[in-house]
Amino acid sequence: MRIPLNRVTTAGLIVALGIIYGDIGTSPLYVYNAIINGRTITDELIIGSLSCIIWTITLQTTVKYVLLVLKADNRGEGGTFALYALVRRHRRWLVMPAMIGGAALLADGIITPPISITSAVEGLRELPQFRAIDHYIVYIVLVILALFFFLQQFGTASIGRFFGPVMAVWFSMLAVLGISHLSDDWSILKAFSPHYAFQFVSAYPNALWLLGAVFLCTTGAEALYSDLGHCGRSNIRVTWIFVKSCLILNYLGQGASLLHYHRNLTVSPAVKEQLGINAFYDLMPQWFIIPGVVIATVAAIIASQAMISGSFTLISEAMRLNLWPKLRINYPSEERGQLFIPSLNFLMFLGCVGVVLYFRTSSRMEAAYGLAIVVTMLMTTVLFSNYMVSRRIKPIYIWLFLVFYTAIEILFLTALMEKFAHGGYITLLIGGVMFLVMYSWFKARKIKNRYVEFVRLESYIPKIQELSNDRSVPKYATHLVYLTSADNPKEIEHKIIYSILNKKPKRSDIYWFVHVDTLDEPYTMEYKVDHIIPNDIIRVEFRLGFRVQPRINLMFRKVVEDLVKNKEVNITSRYESLERSNTVGDFTFIVMEKYLSQDNDLPFLERLVMKMYFWLKERSLSEERGFGLDVSNVIIEKFPLIVSPVTNIQLKRVQVD
């Protein structure tokens, strides 16, 4: 279902509430626990850090994303690669921040499910009978994760409609719990003044490093932009008013409760375990702990679902933009945007399990959390600044945005780097692997382009026609279809000409050249036909949006049906016996598959990139499956890729006696 971009609807509000606020909405589970961990609870700590939380949510989420970045929609779609698609023609180097931001977002998608679900389940320790449950929490989380990832293959169309009401209950619960504890200490309301945030950062011991914990309150901000196409800009802005109010009320309640019950207490891990201190669950009466844990766990699962679905969408966009190896994509339902990538789902499941087994508790996971998303936010700042340039915004406003948000996000990045040795390296390791895949795939394509040789098609038309009419050459196929990467309709790859005329002459009645052009718009589906030689040589160009699955087999069949209907082409077999009965001729697709030739003299780094590229290619979806071709009609032709031929061969001839 596509929600109108600028229209507020009931359905749009429910969808927005259900699918994009899970990550930021579950942050009250762990933010204050991370702040007070190992520190003495004082007015300066609680009110100062809360002021930082309020203004971080306001500046990062409300101003940057809700008010500004949401304006940068690509035909109604948002996200890192949608923004990159808007600006890539203005600055080619912007592919680097796009890849870094995409890789960091994928790393965040692996960290979010473990920390959200673990934080929710740990609430059971608030009950005396469950104080010794630590050993079993890991197993409970692993079971939830296994079930969660297993159900991904069936899609979320059926359960998605329940996400909105469940999250409405969750946010209402946050607000009620917060309001019920405001009276514990009314001085907490001073946190609305930015004075206390400045005072905290400048005067509190090691306040800079505490900003790493504060930043966790806004980690879901990027999801607001990524899910723009699913929810619509106006629906996001309206629901954010409700969501932000509930979040701040809950943080106020947590702060007041901590000041009232634990003022001047040093919350060491031993004290925390002995007294069962949990800033979030301490707001609940004992009788509500179990229902609260259930609601929190469901909210955490919804948060995880949003990140996983976002990762699937991100990778599918990266594939269209040639930034990721082709992977098999399934469509569990007819709902637009619903997709499932089995191999990515399995890898993310292994990553989540590894995170849970390595860290085991949410307090240790906090060290790995946040680092990835602040990198993504920095990259969004760079991309959006260039978007503002492309829209001819006054330079003063562009520089103001760039300098202000770069300074804030570098400050948070510096604070989060303090956690590097305590687990932050896990995030950078995961993100680094993702970036390496993207960079290798992108760079290898650039290196390959040095080898691709295009020739003028018109120079070879007479030879192709002559071959087509030469009955002494056995007919290869009635219709021969080649996939070409030539953007210019008057050009063709030399390797295709070589395949037709030289390698093994391929006589055919009609030669088809099919080109797929991936557009910056998300959902365009168009084609145009160029009859180079009517009923002999035909070029078909598909113009597809970067979110459209290129099912070329079905699309090409549709094009042929249209041409036959308009009497533009005759696809009847030209074998005499079959022509009399009007039998349709056979179609054969030729896919040119490259392999790295040994006759290359590449620099060391380029050789590594190419080896990485072909290693990834062997494990990714084949060319024919990636384009949705019927493998029974496909013939694979291998040819060597020589990007840097060896020229200086020291070979000496000796005379025979």
XYZ file of C-alpha atoms in Angstrom:
657
model
C 0.000 0.000 0.000
C 1.400 3.388 -0.988
C 0.566 6.240 1.395
C 0.109 9.740 -0.150
C 3.240 11.783 0.561
C 1.607 14.974 1.826
C -1.820 13.790 2.937
C -2.663 12.830 6.505
C -4.831 9.705 6.603
C -5.938 7.397 9.405
C -4.312 4.424 7.666
C -1.117 6.422 7.151
C -0.957 7.453 10.815
C -1.395 3.830 11.969
C 1.242 2.554 9.526
C 3.682 5.299 10.536
C 3.166 4.576 14.218
C 3.650 0.859 13.631
C 6.688 0.554 11.415
C 9.094 3.472 11.882
C 9.222 4.286 15.595
C 10.198 0.880 16.941
C 13.903 1.647 17.311
C 13.644 5.144 18.777
C 10.518 4.098 20.690
C 12.292 1.352 22.643
C 15.243 3.568 23.620
C 13.801 4.322 27.112
C 14.526 0.664 27.916
C 18.275 1.248 28.072
C 19.287 4.940 27.768
C 19.105 5.940 31.434
C 20.491 2.567 32.531
C 23.555 3.294 30.382
C 23.899 6.801 31.878
C 23.758 5.809 35.557
C 25.836 2.636 35.208
C 28.755 2.878 37.662
C 27.966 6.490 38.634
C 26.591 8.275 41.691
C 23.055 9.528 41.104
C 23.041 13.299 41.611
C 20.872 16.192 40.462
C 23.683 17.315 38.161
C 23.899 13.882 36.478
C 20.168 13.222 36.107
C 18.943 16.715 35.180
C 21.983 17.493 33.013
C 21.843 14.231 31.063
C 18.051 14.520 30.678
C 18.475 18.034 29.262
C 20.969 16.563 26.776
C 18.432 13.834 25.872
C 15.613 16.345 25.296
C 17.732 18.617 23.106
C 19.355 15.732 21.231
C 15.914 14.405 20.273
C 14.842 17.943 19.348
C 17.867 18.901 17.244
C 18.737 15.542 15.685
C 15.343 13.932 15.193
C 12.853 16.796 15.061
C 14.804 19.535 13.290
C 17.238 17.558 11.130
C 15.112 14.604 10.058
C 11.431 15.459 10.582
C 11.625 19.083 9.392
C 14.554 19.093 6.948
C 15.732 15.741 5.562
C 12.185 14.450 4.946
C 11.917 17.140 2.250
C 14.480 15.245 0.151
C 12.132 12.625 -1.265
C 12.933 10.752 -4.467
C 9.469 10.398 -6.031
C 8.105 9.760 -2.550
C 10.951 7.476 -1.409
C 13.579 8.132 1.244
C 16.726 6.567 2.677
C 20.475 6.743 2.116
C 20.456 5.377 -1.435
C 17.343 7.304 -2.442
C 19.136 10.493 -1.366
C 22.298 9.395 -3.176
C 20.269 8.786 -6.353
C 19.123 12.428 -6.175
C 22.627 13.879 -6.008
C 24.960 11.376 -7.709
C 24.955 13.218 -11.037
C 26.214 16.404 -9.392
C 29.151 14.878 -7.492
C 30.538 11.452 -8.421
C 32.506 11.140 -5.177
C 29.245 11.081 -3.196
C 29.134 7.335 -3.806
C 31.641 7.007 -0.923
C 29.448 8.578 1.814
C 26.487 6.651 0.363
C 28.347 3.337 0.699
C 29.667 4.188 4.175
C 26.177 5.234 5.337
C 24.567 2.131 3.843
C 27.158 -0.193 5.414
C 26.755 1.466 8.828
C 22.969 1.164 8.607
C 23.302 -2.568 7.901
C 25.572 -2.928 10.931
C 22.963 -1.108 13.016
C 20.359 -3.570 11.722
C 22.384 -6.410 13.250
C 22.864 -4.679 16.633
C 19.279 -3.388 17.109
C 17.376 -6.711 17.534
C 19.709 -8.119 20.234
C 19.847 -4.972 22.399
C 16.116 -4.169 22.093
C 14.880 -7.684 22.838
C 17.470 -8.341 25.579
C 16.634 -5.033 27.317
C 12.941 -5.950 27.289
C 13.389 -9.508 28.604
C 15.765 -8.347 31.364
C 12.782 -6.644 32.986
C 11.880 -10.038 34.474
C 14.757 -9.566 36.948
C 12.680 -6.878 38.661
C 10.573 -9.629 40.195
C 12.172 -11.327 43.239
C 11.351 -14.815 41.925
C 13.266 -14.081 38.707
C 16.383 -12.431 40.184
C 18.529 -15.448 39.202
C 17.219 -15.630 35.650
C 20.375 -14.139 34.084
C 21.565 -17.516 32.832
C 18.319 -18.095 30.950
C 17.844 -14.616 29.453
C 20.309 -15.409 26.663
C 18.370 -18.557 25.736
C 15.034 -16.726 25.801
C 16.442 -14.018 23.491
C 17.941 -16.601 21.116
C 14.606 -18.440 20.849
C 12.785 -15.157 20.104
C 15.389 -14.240 17.475
C 15.231 -17.672 15.813
C 11.429 -17.503 15.585
C 11.579 -13.887 14.440
C 13.990 -14.532 11.549
C 12.208 -17.748 10.568
C 8.921 -15.860 10.134
C 10.534 -13.263 7.839
C 10.032 -15.515 4.803
C 6.248 -15.223 5.163
C 6.294 -11.408 5.045
C 4.657 -8.915 7.395
C 1.536 -8.124 5.394
C -0.715 -10.082 7.763
C 0.836 -8.951 11.051
C 1.851 -5.463 9.912
C -1.632 -4.072 10.437
C -1.351 -4.906 14.146
C 1.933 -3.035 14.592
C 0.245 0.388 14.773
C -2.206 -0.423 17.595
C 0.504 -2.294 19.551
C 2.901 0.648 19.308
C 0.067 3.008 20.265
C -0.354 0.935 23.452
C 3.433 1.010 24.009
C 3.765 4.782 23.673
C 0.673 5.382 25.791
C 2.205 3.132 28.454
C 5.445 5.156 28.301
C 3.511 8.395 28.827
C 1.366 7.055 31.684
C 4.377 5.566 33.505
C 6.305 8.822 33.128
C 3.451 11.059 34.275
C 2.784 8.852 37.313
C 6.321 9.555 38.597
C 6.680 13.251 37.784
C 5.549 14.118 41.294
C 8.487 12.140 42.725
C 10.666 15.188 42.111
C 9.264 18.203 40.270
C 12.747 19.679 39.906
C 13.206 17.327 36.942
C 11.262 19.834 34.797
C 14.329 22.095 34.858
C 15.801 19.749 32.228
C 13.821 21.559 29.509
C 16.275 24.445 29.810
C 19.319 23.996 27.509
C 21.352 25.734 30.218
C 21.589 22.449 32.139
C 22.762 20.567 29.029
C 25.592 23.090 28.458
C 26.457 23.047 32.148
C 26.520 19.250 32.180
C 28.769 18.926 29.116
C 31.192 21.611 30.335
C 31.397 20.839 34.060
C 30.434 17.204 34.796
C 33.451 14.842 35.034
C 33.839 12.752 31.849
C 30.608 14.239 30.469
C 31.925 13.878 26.912
C 31.987 10.100 27.218
C 28.496 10.106 28.723
C 27.231 11.685 25.507
C 27.725 8.243 23.968
C 24.947 6.950 26.236
C 22.823 10.051 25.608
C 23.053 9.493 21.845
C 21.192 6.170 22.175
C 17.963 8.194 22.578
C 17.984 9.185 18.888
C 19.319 6.046 17.187
C 16.054 5.399 15.337
C 15.966 8.810 13.632
C 17.339 7.433 10.351
C 14.321 5.083 10.121
C 12.020 8.103 9.823
C 13.672 8.925 6.525
C 14.173 5.358 5.282
C 10.449 4.571 5.574
C 9.266 7.809 3.975
C 7.788 5.912 1.008
C 5.754 3.604 3.230
C 4.246 6.267 5.471
C 4.276 9.662 3.775
C 5.901 12.863 5.021
C 2.825 14.405 6.659
C 1.887 11.214 8.528
C 5.415 10.978 9.946
C 5.367 14.589 11.103
C 1.964 14.293 12.787
C 2.720 11.006 14.580
C 6.123 12.298 15.688
C 4.401 14.931 17.853
C 2.677 12.133 19.797
C 5.760 9.888 19.893
C 8.138 12.610 21.048
C 5.744 13.715 23.799
C 5.476 10.142 25.126
C 9.235 9.597 25.023
C 10.063 12.816 26.872
C 7.366 12.182 29.497
C 8.851 8.748 30.154
C 12.404 10.114 30.416
C 11.137 12.782 32.839
C 9.477 10.085 34.943
C 12.646 7.970 34.977
C 14.715 10.963 36.043
C 12.311 11.973 38.831
C 12.113 8.369 40.085
C 15.905 8.017 40.177
C 16.303 11.287 42.102
C 13.599 10.368 44.589
C 14.578 6.761 45.347
C 18.304 6.553 44.612
C 19.770 10.048 45.104
C 23.450 9.912 46.195
C 23.626 6.156 45.528
C 26.536 4.858 43.453
C 25.042 2.392 40.969
C 27.837 -0.134 40.646
C 27.061 -3.418 38.847
C 26.926 -5.217 42.215
C 24.493 -2.680 43.713
C 22.448 -2.668 40.528
C 22.085 -6.447 40.666
C 21.446 -6.559 44.421
C 18.754 -3.865 44.439
C 17.399 -4.702 40.987
C 17.778 -1.095 39.820
C 16.377 -0.556 36.332
C 15.468 3.029 35.453
C 12.668 1.922 33.127
C 11.078 -1.010 34.938
C 11.284 0.771 38.324
C 8.429 2.968 37.041
C 6.090 -0.028 37.065
C 4.214 -1.424 40.059
C 5.169 -5.034 40.836
C 1.868 -6.438 39.584
C 2.433 -4.864 36.164
C 6.004 -6.103 35.605
C 5.087 -9.249 33.607
C 2.497 -7.488 31.358
C 5.023 -4.662 30.967
C 7.768 -7.081 29.926
C 5.417 -8.683 27.385
C 4.455 -5.291 25.889
C 8.109 -4.161 25.874
C 9.224 -7.404 24.186
C 6.574 -7.071 21.477
C 7.632 -3.432 20.930
C 11.272 -4.574 20.715
C 10.328 -7.209 18.122
C 8.502 -4.546 16.095
C 11.624 -2.343 16.347
C 13.688 -5.256 15.069
C 11.209 -5.899 12.257
C 11.532 -2.314 11.060
C 15.339 -2.600 10.950
C 15.300 -5.972 9.152
C 12.745 -4.803 6.563
C 14.800 -1.635 6.105
C 17.934 -3.740 5.528
C 16.156 -5.794 2.843
C 15.053 -2.594 1.086
C 18.533 -1.066 1.428
C 20.269 -4.073 -0.157
C 17.708 -4.295 -2.987
C 18.384 -0.615 -3.785
C 22.156 -1.192 -3.610
C 21.809 -4.028 -6.135
C 19.907 -1.787 -8.563
C 22.614 0.883 -8.197
C 25.382 -1.726 -8.809
C 26.726 -1.346 -5.270
C 26.039 -4.917 -4.095
C 26.234 -8.415 -5.626
C 22.954 -9.730 -6.984
C 21.001 -11.822 -4.464
C 17.778 -13.770 -4.834
C 14.752 -11.726 -3.775
C 11.396 -13.258 -2.835
C 8.108 -11.382 -2.647
C 6.000 -12.889 0.182
C 2.913 -10.817 -0.679
C 1.503 -8.590 -3.387
C 1.982 -5.507 -1.209
C 4.420 -3.064 -2.751
C 7.710 -2.876 -0.917
C 7.279 -6.315 0.682
C 10.414 -8.319 -0.074
C 12.561 -11.010 1.503
C 16.221 -11.787 0.771
C 16.960 -15.313 2.109
C 20.773 -15.103 2.133
C 20.778 -11.687 3.855
C 18.191 -12.897 6.371
C 20.442 -15.851 7.276
C 23.557 -13.687 7.572
C 21.751 -11.162 9.792
C 20.431 -13.997 11.972
C 23.984 -15.321 12.438
C 25.159 -11.777 13.211
C 22.424 -11.234 15.833
C 23.131 -14.608 17.464
C 26.842 -13.783 17.554
C 26.141 -10.414 19.221
C 23.912 -12.026 21.881
C 26.412 -14.814 22.666
C 29.364 -12.411 22.757
C 27.851 -9.636 24.919
C 25.128 -11.632 26.781
C 23.660 -8.553 28.580
C 22.142 -5.323 27.244
C 24.523 -3.183 29.329
C 27.489 -4.683 27.445
C 25.701 -4.364 24.089
C 25.365 -0.619 24.644
C 29.096 -0.359 23.939
C 28.546 -1.610 20.382
C 25.339 0.341 19.832
C 25.121 3.852 18.462
C 28.520 3.927 16.734
C 27.095 2.669 13.434
C 24.102 4.992 13.350
C 26.117 8.148 14.105
C 28.283 7.307 11.075
C 25.117 6.965 8.969
C 23.876 10.322 10.267
C 27.178 11.973 9.330
C 26.913 10.599 5.804
C 23.292 11.805 5.566
C 24.503 15.271 6.573
C 27.020 15.253 3.700
C 24.498 13.944 1.152
C 21.717 16.305 2.248
C 24.085 19.297 2.068
C 24.751 18.418 -1.566
C 21.019 17.981 -2.107
C 20.557 21.546 -0.834
C 23.213 22.700 -3.319
C 21.350 20.974 -6.170
C 18.155 22.782 -5.105
C 19.988 26.139 -5.146
C 19.459 26.909 -1.476
C 21.370 30.000 -0.313
C 24.962 29.045 0.580
C 24.673 30.578 4.071
C 21.913 28.092 4.982
C 23.847 25.167 3.478
C 26.991 25.996 5.433
C 24.986 26.602 8.603
C 23.383 23.145 8.302
C 26.637 21.417 7.362
C 28.824 22.974 10.060
C 26.226 22.719 12.850
C 25.281 19.078 12.330
C 28.784 17.940 11.421
C 30.028 19.446 14.705
C 27.261 17.778 16.749
C 27.688 14.376 15.104
C 31.482 14.421 15.330
C 31.064 15.242 19.037
C 28.826 12.184 19.449
C 31.188 10.073 17.324
C 34.097 11.067 19.562
C 32.064 10.142 22.645
C 31.065 6.786 21.169
C 34.661 5.977 20.206
C 35.382 5.732 23.937
C 33.388 2.501 23.771
C 35.526 1.141 20.952
C 37.626 -1.151 23.121
C 34.555 -2.317 25.080
C 32.629 -3.600 22.078
C 32.419 -0.732 19.628
C 34.939 -2.526 17.434
C 32.269 -5.154 16.744
C 30.112 -2.503 15.065
C 33.017 -1.177 13.015
C 34.005 -4.727 12.074
C 30.495 -5.534 10.794
C 30.168 -2.181 9.025
C 33.678 -2.541 7.601
C 32.864 -5.908 6.041
C 29.677 -4.465 4.507
C 31.611 -1.484 3.121
C 34.333 -3.750 1.723
C 31.706 -5.694 -0.232
C 30.162 -2.484 -1.620
C 33.503 -0.885 -2.452
C 34.890 -4.009 -4.143
C 31.755 -4.403 -6.259
C 31.717 -0.713 -7.223
C 35.471 -0.391 -7.864
C 35.637 -3.623 -9.902
C 32.889 -2.298 -12.152
C 34.972 0.824 -12.762
C 38.017 -1.305 -13.592
C 35.960 -3.504 -15.928
C 34.735 -0.462 -17.826
C 38.310 0.089 -19.010
C 38.026 -3.178 -20.903
C 34.573 -2.776 -22.402
C 34.939 -1.752 -26.025
C 31.942 -0.322 -27.855
C 31.716 -0.268 -31.641
C 29.314 1.383 -34.080
C 26.533 -1.082 -34.783
C 25.918 0.296 -38.271
C 29.378 -0.891 -39.335
C 28.377 -4.506 -38.722
C 24.754 -4.482 -39.882
C 25.587 -5.702 -43.442
C 27.631 -8.621 -42.066
C 24.875 -9.583 -39.613
C 22.255 -9.468 -42.372
C 24.455 -11.512 -44.648
C 24.938 -14.112 -41.929
C 21.186 -14.192 -41.260
C 20.541 -15.039 -44.933
C 23.412 -17.506 -45.329
C 21.696 -20.915 -45.380
C 25.042 -22.689 -45.467
C 25.433 -21.776 -41.791
C 23.227 -23.885 -39.466
C 20.558 -21.764 -37.801
C 21.428 -21.137 -34.159
C 17.974 -19.866 -33.117
C 14.934 -18.198 -34.649
C 15.275 -15.271 -32.203
C 18.630 -14.504 -30.629
C 18.548 -12.124 -27.635
C 21.640 -10.401 -26.210
C 21.767 -8.252 -23.068
C 23.803 -5.130 -23.814
C 25.170 -2.451 -21.480
C 25.506 0.131 -24.276
C 23.603 3.291 -23.351
C 23.922 4.635 -26.893
C 21.448 2.773 -29.170
C 23.888 3.160 -32.085
C 26.631 1.267 -30.260
C 27.149 -2.321 -29.156
C 29.852 -4.174 -27.197
C 32.563 -5.615 -29.401
C 32.288 -8.915 -27.517
C 28.674 -9.302 -28.743
C 29.729 -8.738 -32.355
C 32.559 -11.232 -31.811
C 30.077 -13.738 -30.381
C 27.744 -13.406 -33.392
C 30.302 -13.348 -36.203
C 33.534 -14.917 -34.976
C 33.425 -17.195 -31.977
C 30.880 -19.495 -33.553
C 28.770 -17.848 -36.242
C 25.242 -17.603 -34.917
C 22.659 -17.391 -37.652
C 19.265 -16.162 -36.559
C 16.155 -14.749 -38.201
C 15.878 -11.820 -35.780
C 18.579 -10.392 -33.520
C 17.353 -8.642 -30.371
C 19.539 -6.353 -28.261
C 18.076 -5.683 -24.796
C 19.339 -2.861 -22.593
C 18.253 -2.189 -18.989
C 18.618 1.397 -17.772
C 18.293 1.850 -13.998
C 16.808 5.259 -13.246
C 17.125 7.519 -10.219
C 13.336 7.401 -9.786
C 12.159 4.453 -7.672
C 9.187 2.880 -9.468
C 9.393 3.817 -13.177
C 8.544 0.948 -15.594
C 8.904 1.984 -19.257
C 10.328 0.620 -22.479
C 11.096 1.835 -25.967
C 11.801 -0.078 -29.177
C 14.206 0.836 -31.964
C 13.708 -1.143 -35.200
C 17.272 -0.883 -36.494
C 16.421 -3.191 -39.415
C 12.694 -4.082 -39.362
C 12.150 -7.777 -38.672
C 15.918 -8.331 -38.585
C 17.643 -6.301 -35.848
C 15.636 -4.802 -32.984
C 16.810 -3.004 -29.848
C 14.590 -2.893 -26.733
C 15.455 -0.517 -23.889
C 13.828 -0.972 -20.478
C 13.787 2.080 -18.219
C 13.280 0.758 -14.680
C 13.317 2.527 -11.309
C 15.979 1.515 -8.798
C 13.348 -0.223 -6.651
C 11.836 -2.246 -9.509
C 12.779 -5.914 -9.766
C 14.156 -6.447 -13.320
C 12.063 -9.445 -14.381
C 13.334 -9.235 -17.946
C 11.854 -12.573 -19.047
C 8.295 -11.431 -18.267
C 8.884 -7.870 -19.437
C 10.457 -8.944 -22.734
C 7.558 -11.314 -23.405
C 5.153 -8.421 -22.801
C 7.098 -6.228 -25.260
C 7.024 -8.939 -27.946
C 3.264 -9.389 -27.428
C 2.755 -5.633 -27.898
C 4.885 -5.597 -31.062
C 3.009 -8.560 -32.540
C -0.321 -6.973 -31.650
C 0.746 -3.765 -33.431
C 2.066 -5.822 -36.390
C 5.550 -4.398 -35.929
C 7.269 -7.773 -35.947
C 6.649 -11.301 -37.204
C 7.758 -13.908 -34.657
C 6.523 -16.930 -36.630
C 9.170 -19.566 -37.180
C 10.797 -19.326 -40.609
C 11.412 -23.025 -40.942
C 9.234 -23.986 -43.902
C 7.448 -26.840 -42.140
C 6.670 -24.700 -39.068
C 5.908 -21.490 -40.912
C 2.946 -23.105 -42.678
C 1.337 -23.882 -39.309
C 2.136 -20.406 -37.883
C 4.300 -21.869 -35.123
C 6.053 -19.261 -32.988
C 9.830 -19.377 -33.307
C 12.147 -20.150 -30.423
C 13.848 -17.452 -28.343
C 17.369 -17.970 -27.034
C 19.104 -15.582 -24.623
C 22.891 -15.332 -24.771
C 24.523 -14.283 -21.483
C 28.171 -13.265 -21.658
C 29.917 -14.422 -18.492
C 33.334 -13.014 -17.717
C 36.237 -14.671 -15.946
C 39.484 -13.031 -14.872
C 42.158 -13.860 -17.414
C 45.684 -14.718 -16.352
C 46.905 -12.344 -19.069
C 46.434 -9.291 -16.842
C 49.105 -7.002 -15.440
C 47.197 -5.167 -12.712
C 48.544 -3.137 -9.775
C 48.438 -4.990 -6.457
C 45.358 -3.215 -5.031
C 43.367 -3.551 -8.259
C 44.270 -7.237 -8.426
C 42.917 -7.672 -4.891
C 39.712 -5.822 -5.819
C 39.159 -7.979 -8.900
C 39.802 -11.205 -6.992
C 37.331 -10.065 -4.331
C 34.818 -9.178 -7.058
C 34.952 -12.592 -8.730
C 34.869 -14.347 -5.347
C 31.664 -12.451 -4.524
C 30.291 -13.081 -8.014
C 30.650 -16.847 -7.593
C 28.549 -16.661 -4.437
C 25.950 -14.235 -5.705
C 22.991 -14.666 -8.016
C 23.956 -15.516 -11.592
C 23.400 -12.975 -14.352
C 20.528 -14.897 -15.888
C 18.701 -15.368 -12.583
C 19.396 -11.785 -11.577
C 17.551 -10.586 -14.673
C 14.736 -13.085 -14.145
C 15.481 -15.097 -17.302
C 14.133 -18.596 -17.929
C 17.303 -20.697 -17.612
C 15.951 -23.239 -20.124
C 16.252 -20.557 -22.835
C 19.672 -19.240 -21.770
C 23.095 -20.112 -23.155
C 26.148 -19.016 -21.151
C 29.195 -17.884 -23.112
C 32.401 -17.413 -21.159
C 35.011 -14.942 -22.253
C 38.202 -13.681 -20.619
C 38.292 -10.313 -18.895
C 41.541 -8.579 -19.799
C 41.574 -5.134 -18.212
C 45.329 -4.551 -18.280
C 47.051 -6.814 -20.826
C 50.663 -7.804 -20.359
C 52.597 -5.948 -23.057
C 56.264 -6.285 -22.219
C 56.987 -10.002 -22.653
C 60.700 -10.729 -22.617
C 60.701 -13.694 -24.967
C 63.829 -14.433 -26.968
C 63.996 -16.614 -30.064
C 66.940 -18.986 -30.384
C 68.240 -20.408 -33.624
C 67.937 -24.123 -34.308
C 71.287 -25.713 -35.181
